[in-house]
Coordinates of C-alpha atoms in Angstrom, one line a residue:
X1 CA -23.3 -7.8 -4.2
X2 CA -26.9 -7.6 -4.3
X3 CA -28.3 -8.0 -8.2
X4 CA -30.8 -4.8 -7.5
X5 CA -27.5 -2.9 -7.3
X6 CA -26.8 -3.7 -10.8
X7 CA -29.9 -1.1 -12.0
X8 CA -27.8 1.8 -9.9
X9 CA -26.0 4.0 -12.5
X10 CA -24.5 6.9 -11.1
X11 CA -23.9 9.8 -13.4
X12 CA -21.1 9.9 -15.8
X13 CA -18.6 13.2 -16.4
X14 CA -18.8 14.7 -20.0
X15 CA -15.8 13.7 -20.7
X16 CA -16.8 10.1 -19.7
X17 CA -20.0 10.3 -21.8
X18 CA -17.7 11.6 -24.7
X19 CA -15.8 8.4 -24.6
X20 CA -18.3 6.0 -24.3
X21 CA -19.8 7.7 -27.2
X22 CA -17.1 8.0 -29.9
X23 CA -14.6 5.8 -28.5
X24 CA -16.5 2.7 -27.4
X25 CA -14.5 0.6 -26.0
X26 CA -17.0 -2.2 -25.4
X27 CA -14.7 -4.7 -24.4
X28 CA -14.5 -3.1 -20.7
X29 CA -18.1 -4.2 -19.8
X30 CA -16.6 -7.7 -19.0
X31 CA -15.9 -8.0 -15.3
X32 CA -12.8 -10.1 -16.9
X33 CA -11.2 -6.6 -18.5
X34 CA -10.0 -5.2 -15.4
X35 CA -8.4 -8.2 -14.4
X36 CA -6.8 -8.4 -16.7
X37 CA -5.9 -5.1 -17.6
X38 CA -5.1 -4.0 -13.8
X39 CA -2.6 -7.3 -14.0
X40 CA -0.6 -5.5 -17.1
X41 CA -0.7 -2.0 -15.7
X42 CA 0.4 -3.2 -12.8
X43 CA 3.7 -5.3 -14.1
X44 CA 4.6 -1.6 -16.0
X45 CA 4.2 0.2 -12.6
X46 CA 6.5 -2.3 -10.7
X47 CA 8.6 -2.0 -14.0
X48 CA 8.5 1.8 -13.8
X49 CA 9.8 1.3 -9.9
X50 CA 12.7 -0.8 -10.7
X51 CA 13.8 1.5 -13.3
X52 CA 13.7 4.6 -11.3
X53 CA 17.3 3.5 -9.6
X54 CA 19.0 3.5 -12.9
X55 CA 18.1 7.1 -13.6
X56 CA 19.2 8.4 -9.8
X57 CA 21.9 8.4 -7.5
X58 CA 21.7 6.7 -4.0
X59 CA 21.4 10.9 -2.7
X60 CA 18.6 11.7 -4.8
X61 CA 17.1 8.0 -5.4
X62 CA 16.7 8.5 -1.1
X63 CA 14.9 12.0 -1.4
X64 CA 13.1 10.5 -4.3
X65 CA 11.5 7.8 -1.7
X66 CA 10.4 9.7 1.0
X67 CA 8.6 11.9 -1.5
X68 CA 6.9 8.9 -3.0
X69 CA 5.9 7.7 0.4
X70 CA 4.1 11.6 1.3
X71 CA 2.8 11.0 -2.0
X72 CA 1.1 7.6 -0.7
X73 CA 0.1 9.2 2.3
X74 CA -1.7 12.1 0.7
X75 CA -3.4 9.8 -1.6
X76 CA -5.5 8.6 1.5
X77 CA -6.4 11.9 2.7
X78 CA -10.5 10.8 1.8
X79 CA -10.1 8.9 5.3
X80 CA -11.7 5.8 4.3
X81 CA -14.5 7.0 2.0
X82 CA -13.4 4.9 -0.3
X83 CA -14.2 1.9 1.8
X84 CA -17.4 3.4 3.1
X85 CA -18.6 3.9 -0.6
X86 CA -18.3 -0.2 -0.9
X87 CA -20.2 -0.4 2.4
X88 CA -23.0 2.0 2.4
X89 CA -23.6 2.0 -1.9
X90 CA -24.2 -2.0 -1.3
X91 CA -26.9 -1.4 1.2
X92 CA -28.8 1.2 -0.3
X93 CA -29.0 -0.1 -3.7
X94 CA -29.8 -3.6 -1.9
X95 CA -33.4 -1.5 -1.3
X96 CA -33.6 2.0 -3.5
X97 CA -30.9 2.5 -6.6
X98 CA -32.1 6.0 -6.4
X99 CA -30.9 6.0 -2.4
X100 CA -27.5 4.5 -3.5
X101 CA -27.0 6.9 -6.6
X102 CA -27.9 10.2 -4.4
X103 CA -25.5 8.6 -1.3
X104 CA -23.0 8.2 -4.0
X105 CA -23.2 11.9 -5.4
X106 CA -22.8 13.0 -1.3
X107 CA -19.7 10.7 -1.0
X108 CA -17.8 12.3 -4.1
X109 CA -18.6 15.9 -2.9
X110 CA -17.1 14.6 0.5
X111 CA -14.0 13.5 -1.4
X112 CA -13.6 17.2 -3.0
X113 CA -14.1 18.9 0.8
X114 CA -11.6 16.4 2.3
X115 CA -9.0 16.7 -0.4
X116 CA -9.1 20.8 -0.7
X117 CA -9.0 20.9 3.0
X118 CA -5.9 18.4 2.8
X119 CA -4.0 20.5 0.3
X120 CA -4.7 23.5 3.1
X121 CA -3.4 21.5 5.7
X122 CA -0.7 19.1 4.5
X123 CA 1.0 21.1 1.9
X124 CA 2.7 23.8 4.5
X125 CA 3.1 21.0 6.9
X126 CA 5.2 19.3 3.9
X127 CA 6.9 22.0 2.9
X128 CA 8.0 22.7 6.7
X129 CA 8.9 19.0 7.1
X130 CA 11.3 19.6 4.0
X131 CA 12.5 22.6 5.5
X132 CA 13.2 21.2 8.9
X133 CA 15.1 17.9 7.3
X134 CA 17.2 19.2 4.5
X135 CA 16.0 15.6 3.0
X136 CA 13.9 16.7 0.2
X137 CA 13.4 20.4 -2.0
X138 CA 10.6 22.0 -0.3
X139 CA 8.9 22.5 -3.7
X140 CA 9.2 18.9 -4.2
X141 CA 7.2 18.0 -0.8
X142 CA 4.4 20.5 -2.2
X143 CA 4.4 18.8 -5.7
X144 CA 4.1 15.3 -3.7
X145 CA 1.2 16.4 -1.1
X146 CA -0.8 18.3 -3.7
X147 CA -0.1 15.5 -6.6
X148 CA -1.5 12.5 -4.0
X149 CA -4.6 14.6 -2.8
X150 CA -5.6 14.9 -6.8
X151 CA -5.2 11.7 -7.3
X152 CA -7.2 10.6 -4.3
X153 CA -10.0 13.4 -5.9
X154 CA -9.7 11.2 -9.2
X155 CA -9.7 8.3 -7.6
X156 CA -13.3 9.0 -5.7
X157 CA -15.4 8.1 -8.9
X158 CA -13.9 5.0 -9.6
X159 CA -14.2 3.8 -5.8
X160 CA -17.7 4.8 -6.6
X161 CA -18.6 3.1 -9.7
X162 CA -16.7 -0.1 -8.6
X163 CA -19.0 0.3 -5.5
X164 CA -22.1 -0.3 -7.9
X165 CA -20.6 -2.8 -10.1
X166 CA -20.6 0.2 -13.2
X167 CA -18.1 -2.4 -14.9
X168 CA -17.0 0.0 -18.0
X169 CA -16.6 2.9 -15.8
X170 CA -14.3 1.3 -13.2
X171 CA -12.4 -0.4 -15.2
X172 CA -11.4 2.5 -17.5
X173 CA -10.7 5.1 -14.5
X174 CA -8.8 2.3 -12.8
X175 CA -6.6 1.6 -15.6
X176 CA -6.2 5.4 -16.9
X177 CA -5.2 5.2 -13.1
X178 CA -2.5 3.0 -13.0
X179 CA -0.6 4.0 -16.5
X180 CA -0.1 7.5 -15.2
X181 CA 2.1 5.7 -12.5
X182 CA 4.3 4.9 -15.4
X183 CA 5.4 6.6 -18.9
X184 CA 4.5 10.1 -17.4
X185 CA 6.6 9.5 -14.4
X186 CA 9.3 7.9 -16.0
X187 CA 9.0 10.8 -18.6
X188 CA 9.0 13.4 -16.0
X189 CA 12.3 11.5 -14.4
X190 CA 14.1 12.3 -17.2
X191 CA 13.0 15.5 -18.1
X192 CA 13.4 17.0 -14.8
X193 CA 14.6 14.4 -12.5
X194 CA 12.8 14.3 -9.0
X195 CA 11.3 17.4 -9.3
X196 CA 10.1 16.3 -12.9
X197 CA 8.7 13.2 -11.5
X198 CA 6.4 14.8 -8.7
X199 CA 5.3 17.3 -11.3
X200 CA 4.2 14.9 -13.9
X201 CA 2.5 13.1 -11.3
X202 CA 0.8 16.6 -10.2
X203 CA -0.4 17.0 -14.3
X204 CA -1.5 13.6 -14.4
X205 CA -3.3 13.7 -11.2
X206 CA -5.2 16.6 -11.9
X207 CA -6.6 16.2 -15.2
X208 CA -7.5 12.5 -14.5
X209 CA -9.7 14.6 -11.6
X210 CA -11.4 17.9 -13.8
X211 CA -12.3 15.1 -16.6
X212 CA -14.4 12.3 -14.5
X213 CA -14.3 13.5 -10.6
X214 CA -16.9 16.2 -11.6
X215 CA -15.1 19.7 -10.3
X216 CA -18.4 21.0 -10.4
X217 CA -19.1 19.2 -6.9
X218 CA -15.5 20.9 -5.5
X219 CA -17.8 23.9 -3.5
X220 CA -21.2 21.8 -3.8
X221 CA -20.6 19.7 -0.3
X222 CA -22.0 20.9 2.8
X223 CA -20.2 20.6 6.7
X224 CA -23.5 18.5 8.3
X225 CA -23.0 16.0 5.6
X226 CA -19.6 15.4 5.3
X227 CA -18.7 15.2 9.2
X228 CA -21.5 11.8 9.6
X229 CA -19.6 9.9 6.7
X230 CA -15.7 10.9 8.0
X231 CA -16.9 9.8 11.7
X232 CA -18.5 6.5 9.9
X233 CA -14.9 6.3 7.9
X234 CA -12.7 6.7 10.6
X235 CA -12.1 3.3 11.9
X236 CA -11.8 2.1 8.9
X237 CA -8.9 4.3 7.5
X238 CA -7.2 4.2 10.8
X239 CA -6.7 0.7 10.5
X240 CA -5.5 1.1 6.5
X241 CA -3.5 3.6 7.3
X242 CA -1.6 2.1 10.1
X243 CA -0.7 -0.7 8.3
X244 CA 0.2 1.8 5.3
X245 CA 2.7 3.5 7.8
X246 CA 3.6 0.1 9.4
X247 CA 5.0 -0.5 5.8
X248 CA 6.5 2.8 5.0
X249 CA 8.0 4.1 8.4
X250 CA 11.5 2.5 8.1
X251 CA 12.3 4.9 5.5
X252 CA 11.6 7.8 7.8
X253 CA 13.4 6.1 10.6
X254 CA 16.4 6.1 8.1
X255 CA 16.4 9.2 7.2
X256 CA 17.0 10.0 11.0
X257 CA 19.2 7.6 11.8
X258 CA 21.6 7.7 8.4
X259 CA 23.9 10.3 5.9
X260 CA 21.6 10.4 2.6
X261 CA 23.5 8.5 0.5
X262 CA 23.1 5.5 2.7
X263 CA 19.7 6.3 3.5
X264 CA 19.1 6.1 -0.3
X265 CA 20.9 2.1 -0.1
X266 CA 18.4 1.1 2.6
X267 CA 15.6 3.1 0.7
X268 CA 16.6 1.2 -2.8
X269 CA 16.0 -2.4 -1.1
X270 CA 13.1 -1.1 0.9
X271 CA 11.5 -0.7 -2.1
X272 CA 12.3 -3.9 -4.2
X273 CA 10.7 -5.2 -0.5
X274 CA 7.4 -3.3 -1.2
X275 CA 7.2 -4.4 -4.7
X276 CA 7.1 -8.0 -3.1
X277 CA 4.9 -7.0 -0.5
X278 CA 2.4 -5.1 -3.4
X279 CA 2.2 -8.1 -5.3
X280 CA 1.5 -10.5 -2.4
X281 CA -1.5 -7.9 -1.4
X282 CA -2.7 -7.7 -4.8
X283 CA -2.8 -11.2 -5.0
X284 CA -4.5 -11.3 -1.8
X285 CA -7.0 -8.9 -2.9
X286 CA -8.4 -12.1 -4.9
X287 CA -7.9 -14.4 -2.8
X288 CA -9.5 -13.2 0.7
X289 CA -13.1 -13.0 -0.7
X290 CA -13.4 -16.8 -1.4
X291 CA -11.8 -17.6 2.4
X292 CA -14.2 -15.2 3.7
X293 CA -17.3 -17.1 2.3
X294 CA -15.9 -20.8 3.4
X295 CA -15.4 -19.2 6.3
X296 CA -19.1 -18.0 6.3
X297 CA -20.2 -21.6 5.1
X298 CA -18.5 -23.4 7.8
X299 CA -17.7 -21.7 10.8
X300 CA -16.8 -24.7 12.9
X301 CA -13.5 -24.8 11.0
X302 CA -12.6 -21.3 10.3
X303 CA -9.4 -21.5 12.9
X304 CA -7.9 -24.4 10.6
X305 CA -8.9 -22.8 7.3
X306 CA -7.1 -19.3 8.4
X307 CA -4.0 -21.4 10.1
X308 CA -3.4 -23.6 7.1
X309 CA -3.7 -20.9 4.6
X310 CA -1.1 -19.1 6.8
X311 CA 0.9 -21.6 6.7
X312 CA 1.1 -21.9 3.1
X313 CA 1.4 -18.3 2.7
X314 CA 4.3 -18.6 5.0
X315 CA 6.0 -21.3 3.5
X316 CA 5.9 -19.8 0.0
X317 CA 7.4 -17.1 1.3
X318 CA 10.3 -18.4 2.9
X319 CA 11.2 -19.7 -0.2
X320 CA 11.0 -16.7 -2.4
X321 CA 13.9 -15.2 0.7
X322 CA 15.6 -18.2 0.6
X323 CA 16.4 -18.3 -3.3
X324 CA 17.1 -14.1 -2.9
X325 CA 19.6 -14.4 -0.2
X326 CA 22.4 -15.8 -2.3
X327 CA 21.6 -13.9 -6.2
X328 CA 20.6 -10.8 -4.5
X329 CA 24.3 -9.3 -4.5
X330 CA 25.0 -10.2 -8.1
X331 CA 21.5 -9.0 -9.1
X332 CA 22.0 -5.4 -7.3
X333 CA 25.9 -5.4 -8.9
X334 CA 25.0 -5.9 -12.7
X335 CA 21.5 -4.2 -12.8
X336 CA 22.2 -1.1 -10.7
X337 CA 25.1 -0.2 -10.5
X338 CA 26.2 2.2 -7.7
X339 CA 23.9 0.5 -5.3
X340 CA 26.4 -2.2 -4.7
X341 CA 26.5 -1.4 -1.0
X342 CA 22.6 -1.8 -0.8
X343 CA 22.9 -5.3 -0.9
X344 CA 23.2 -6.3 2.8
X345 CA 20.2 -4.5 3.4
X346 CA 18.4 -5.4 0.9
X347 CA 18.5 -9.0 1.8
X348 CA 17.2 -8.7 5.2
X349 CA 14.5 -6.7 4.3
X350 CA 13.6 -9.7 2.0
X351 CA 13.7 -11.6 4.5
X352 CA 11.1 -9.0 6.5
X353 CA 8.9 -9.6 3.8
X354 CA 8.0 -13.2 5.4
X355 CA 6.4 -12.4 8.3
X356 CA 5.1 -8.7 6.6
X357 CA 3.9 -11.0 3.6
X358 CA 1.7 -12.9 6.3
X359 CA 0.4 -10.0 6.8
X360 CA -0.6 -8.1 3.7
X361 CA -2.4 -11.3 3.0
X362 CA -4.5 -11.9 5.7
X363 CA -4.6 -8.0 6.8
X364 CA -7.9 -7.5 4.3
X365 CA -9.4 -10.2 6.3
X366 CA -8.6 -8.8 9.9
X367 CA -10.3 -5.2 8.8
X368 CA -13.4 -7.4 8.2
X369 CA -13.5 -10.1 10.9
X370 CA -12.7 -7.5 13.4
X371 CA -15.7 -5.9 15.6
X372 CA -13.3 -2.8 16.7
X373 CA -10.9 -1.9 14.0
X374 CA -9.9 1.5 15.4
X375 CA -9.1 0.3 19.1
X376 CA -7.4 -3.0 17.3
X377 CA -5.3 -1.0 15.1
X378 CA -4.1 1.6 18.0
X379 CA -3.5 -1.9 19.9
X380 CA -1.5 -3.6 17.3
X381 CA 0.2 -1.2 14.9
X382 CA 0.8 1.6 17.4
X383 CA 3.4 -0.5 19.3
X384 CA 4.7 -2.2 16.3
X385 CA 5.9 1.5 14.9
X386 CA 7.5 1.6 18.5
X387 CA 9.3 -1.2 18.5
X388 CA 10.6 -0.7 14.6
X389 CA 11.7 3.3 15.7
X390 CA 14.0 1.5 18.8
X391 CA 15.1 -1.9 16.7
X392 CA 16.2 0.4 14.0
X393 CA 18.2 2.5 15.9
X394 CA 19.6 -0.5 17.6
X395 CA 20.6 -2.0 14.7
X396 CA 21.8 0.9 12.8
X397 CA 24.1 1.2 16.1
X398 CA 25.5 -2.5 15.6
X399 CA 25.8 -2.6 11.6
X400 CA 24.4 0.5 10.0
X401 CA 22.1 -0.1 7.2
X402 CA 22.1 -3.7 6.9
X403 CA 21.4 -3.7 11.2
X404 CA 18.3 -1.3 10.4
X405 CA 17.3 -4.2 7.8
X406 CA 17.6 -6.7 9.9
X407 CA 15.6 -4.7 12.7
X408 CA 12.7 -4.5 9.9
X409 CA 12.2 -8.6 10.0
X410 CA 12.5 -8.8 14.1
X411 CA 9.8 -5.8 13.7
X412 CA 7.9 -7.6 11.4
X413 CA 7.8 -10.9 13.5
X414 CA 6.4 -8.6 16.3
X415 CA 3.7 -7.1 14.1
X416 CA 2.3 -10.5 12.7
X417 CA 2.0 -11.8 16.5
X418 CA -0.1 -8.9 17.0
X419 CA -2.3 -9.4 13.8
X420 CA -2.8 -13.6 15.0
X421 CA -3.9 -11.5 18.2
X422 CA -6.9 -10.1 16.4
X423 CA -8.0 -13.1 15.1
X424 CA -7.9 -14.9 18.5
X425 CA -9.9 -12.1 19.8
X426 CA -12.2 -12.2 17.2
X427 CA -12.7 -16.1 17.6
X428 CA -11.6 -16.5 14.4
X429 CA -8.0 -18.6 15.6
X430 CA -8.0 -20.5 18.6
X431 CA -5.3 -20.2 21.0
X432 CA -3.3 -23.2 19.7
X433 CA -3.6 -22.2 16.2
X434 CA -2.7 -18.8 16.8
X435 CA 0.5 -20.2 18.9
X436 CA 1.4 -22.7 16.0
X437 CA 1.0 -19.9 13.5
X438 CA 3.4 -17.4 15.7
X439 CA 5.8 -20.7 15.7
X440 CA 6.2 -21.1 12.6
X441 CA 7.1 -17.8 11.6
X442 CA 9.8 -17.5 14.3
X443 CA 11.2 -20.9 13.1
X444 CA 11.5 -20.2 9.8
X445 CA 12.4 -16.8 9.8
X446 CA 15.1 -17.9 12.3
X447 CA 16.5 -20.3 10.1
X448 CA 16.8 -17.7 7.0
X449 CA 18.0 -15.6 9.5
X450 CA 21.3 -17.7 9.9
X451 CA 21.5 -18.3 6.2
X452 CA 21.6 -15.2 5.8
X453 CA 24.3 -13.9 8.4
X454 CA 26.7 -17.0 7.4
X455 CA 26.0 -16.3 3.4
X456 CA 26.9 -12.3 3.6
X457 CA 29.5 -12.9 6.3
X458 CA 31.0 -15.4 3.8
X459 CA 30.8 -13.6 0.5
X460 CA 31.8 -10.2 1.4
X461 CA 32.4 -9.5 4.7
X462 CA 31.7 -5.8 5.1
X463 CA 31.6 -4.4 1.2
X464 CA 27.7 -5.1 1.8
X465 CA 26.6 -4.6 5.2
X466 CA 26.8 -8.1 7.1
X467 CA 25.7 -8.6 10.3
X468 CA 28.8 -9.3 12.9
X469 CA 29.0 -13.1 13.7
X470 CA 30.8 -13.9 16.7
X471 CA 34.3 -14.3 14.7
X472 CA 34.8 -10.8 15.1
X473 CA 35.5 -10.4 11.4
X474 CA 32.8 -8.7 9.9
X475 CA 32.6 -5.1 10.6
X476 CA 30.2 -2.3 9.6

């Protein structure tokens, strides 16, 4: 980031100003303090996640998860201004800070006129999805949709002042942020139970947006300036919302294909899974900045900088699967109980998060290498939600839950073939890397494969959703 962007300073809500006067808090100047703080915040989240299970039942612990995963969809309802903001605030305060600040003022009045138009749009869609499924309280869907666009409202300023490197800002939205993931929706859990939840997340949301996302902006925005910066934004949250639904679309699938208190089993290990997967990507969020610039430095040997990381990415994940295949079923049996019969399930979609764990870590990369994100992410995650919709249903046929699991790591085998294709087109692999890459996932996720078929065959045939081996003796 250029060092003129440093003397951009985009205007601060009174609330904002009220705390940096009173309250002080100088300590979250230092670019270290998020770090840190986001790395806390974070573990409570995940924390807040695991314990959710304890306080539901498989029925309502399954409604629970689809909700969340509106919820996550409605959060990205700015269409990729968030990513534009990093883009577009670097290059004008490169040149003119008073460019960049006025740029950034147009992008959070954009945010307001894309997240009232979303609660217009999605909200009865919601509502009539609920209605239509019987999966989820039709008030519920409304509390999720609305809950996700006000925190994607709140969120706008702190894109914004990480975009200009306003380091007490950020940091303090950021983490305000990430703790109302946790107490207030644990509180609202047991309060009110799902509906509880959603709310609380509602509340939190939108105060965290009238106290620093400046409401005064909500009816400020005009039509000829938003519709330049959506167009601009488009590729860029097609491709993060793909892979957001490339992620998250198994537990629709399930919710077609299974009774709800099975679909809240698969949905209970398909979200230990994204907990993995979250980490890995946060991690990654780190890490893919310092590849990009040896990368940059060197050129000549960007295919075996990209394939060896990958390989070391993949090998660290084969042996976080490995060591969960055979304490997974205990785990699941004394830490939540009633979920017992998750357990089949939940291992293979560990195992899914070898190839998917590729992915989330190179997937930053791809976005930026790439010179066509939209047409790439059409071309690659398009059939990849394909192939998961008929693999699932396949293997719900052969073993029910534990099949549709298992269809989730073929499925995710099949998506990171398509992401080495980007890089090969790009010129980023060669051909040979990209084969050896491909290769190596297919061996080793072959290998845990077996492991784990023999293991759950072995242990309890049945009582937790094995996969059939040729003996005949396993059954669904």
């Amino acid at each position: 980031m250029s060092a003129d962007l440093d003397c951009v300073e985009l205007p601060r809500s009174a609330v904002l100003r009220s705390v940096r006067r009173h309250i002080g808090l100088s300590f979250l100047s230092h670019p270290s303090a998020y770090a840190v703080g986001v790395c806390v915040v974070s573990l409570l989240s995940m924390a807040t996640t695991l314990i959710v299970p304890r306080l539901l039942d498989p029925v309502a612990f399954g409604s629970f998860a689809l909700l969340g995963t509106l919820f996550q969809y409605a959060a990205r309802a700015d269409l990729g201004l968030s990513q534009l903001a990093d883009r577009d605030l670097a290059r004008a305060g490169a040149t003119d800070a008073g460019a960049a600040a006025a740029r950034g003022v147009a992008l959070l009045r954009a945010s307001w006129a894309l997240g009232l138009l979303a609660i217009v749009i999605l909200t009865p869609l919601a509502v009539a999805g609920a209605v239509a499924s019987g999966r989820f309280a039709p008030g519920d869907a409304a509390l999720a949709v609305v809950a996700g666009v006000l925190g994607m409202v709140a969120h706008a300023p702190t894109s914004l002042y990480r975009a200009t490197s306003q380091h007490w800002d950020f940091a303090l939205l950021a983490l305000l942020q990430q703790a109302s993931l946790t107490a207030p929706r644990l509180a609202g859990l047991l309060i009110g139970g799902v509906t509880g939840c959603f709310a609380a997340l509602l509340l939190c949301s939108g105060l965290l947006a009238l106290a620093f996302a400046h409401p005064g902006h909500a009816l400020a925005w005009r039509l000829p300036v938003v519709l330049p910066m959506v167009r601009a934004a488009l590729p860029l949250f097609v491709f993060n919302g793909f892979w957001l639904v490339a992620v998250t679309a198994n537990r629709w699938i399930a919710a077609l294909l299974s009774a709800p208190d099975q679909l809240g089993l698969f949905a209970f290990g398909a979200n230990l899974a994204l907990v993995g997967l979250t980490i890995v990507g946060a991690v990654a969020q780190v890490r893919y900045p310092k590849l990009l610039g040896a990368m940059a430095r060197a050129p000549e040997g960007r295919s075996d900088l990209l394939a060896g990381e990958l390989r070391r990415v993949s090998l660290v994940l084969a042996a976080g699967a490995l060591a969960a295949i055979p304490v997974t079923a205990p785990l699941i049996a004394l830490l939540f109980p009633g979920y017992e019969g998750a357990a089949g399930a939940t291992v293979w979609l560990a195992l899914a998060c070898l190839p998917l764990g590729a992915v989330a870590w190179v997937v930053p990369m791809a976005l930026v290498l790439t010179d066509a994100p939209l047409r790439e992410a059409v071309r690659v995650f398009g059939p990849t939600l394909v192939v998961l919709a008929a693999a699932m249903t396949a293997g719900d046929a052969l073993a029910g839950i534990a099949g549709q699991g298992l269809a989730c790591a073929a499925t995710g085998l099949f998506l990171f073939v398509g992401l080495a294709g980007i890089f090969r087109r790009a010129g980023i692999l060669s051909p040979q890397a990209a084969r050896r890459a491909v290769a190596t996932q297919a061996v080793l996720l072959g290998l845990l494969a077996l492991a784990a078929a023999l293991w759950l065959h072995d242990a309890a045939p049945g009582a937790t959703g094995s996969i059939p081996v040729p003996s005949g003796e396993a059954s669904r």
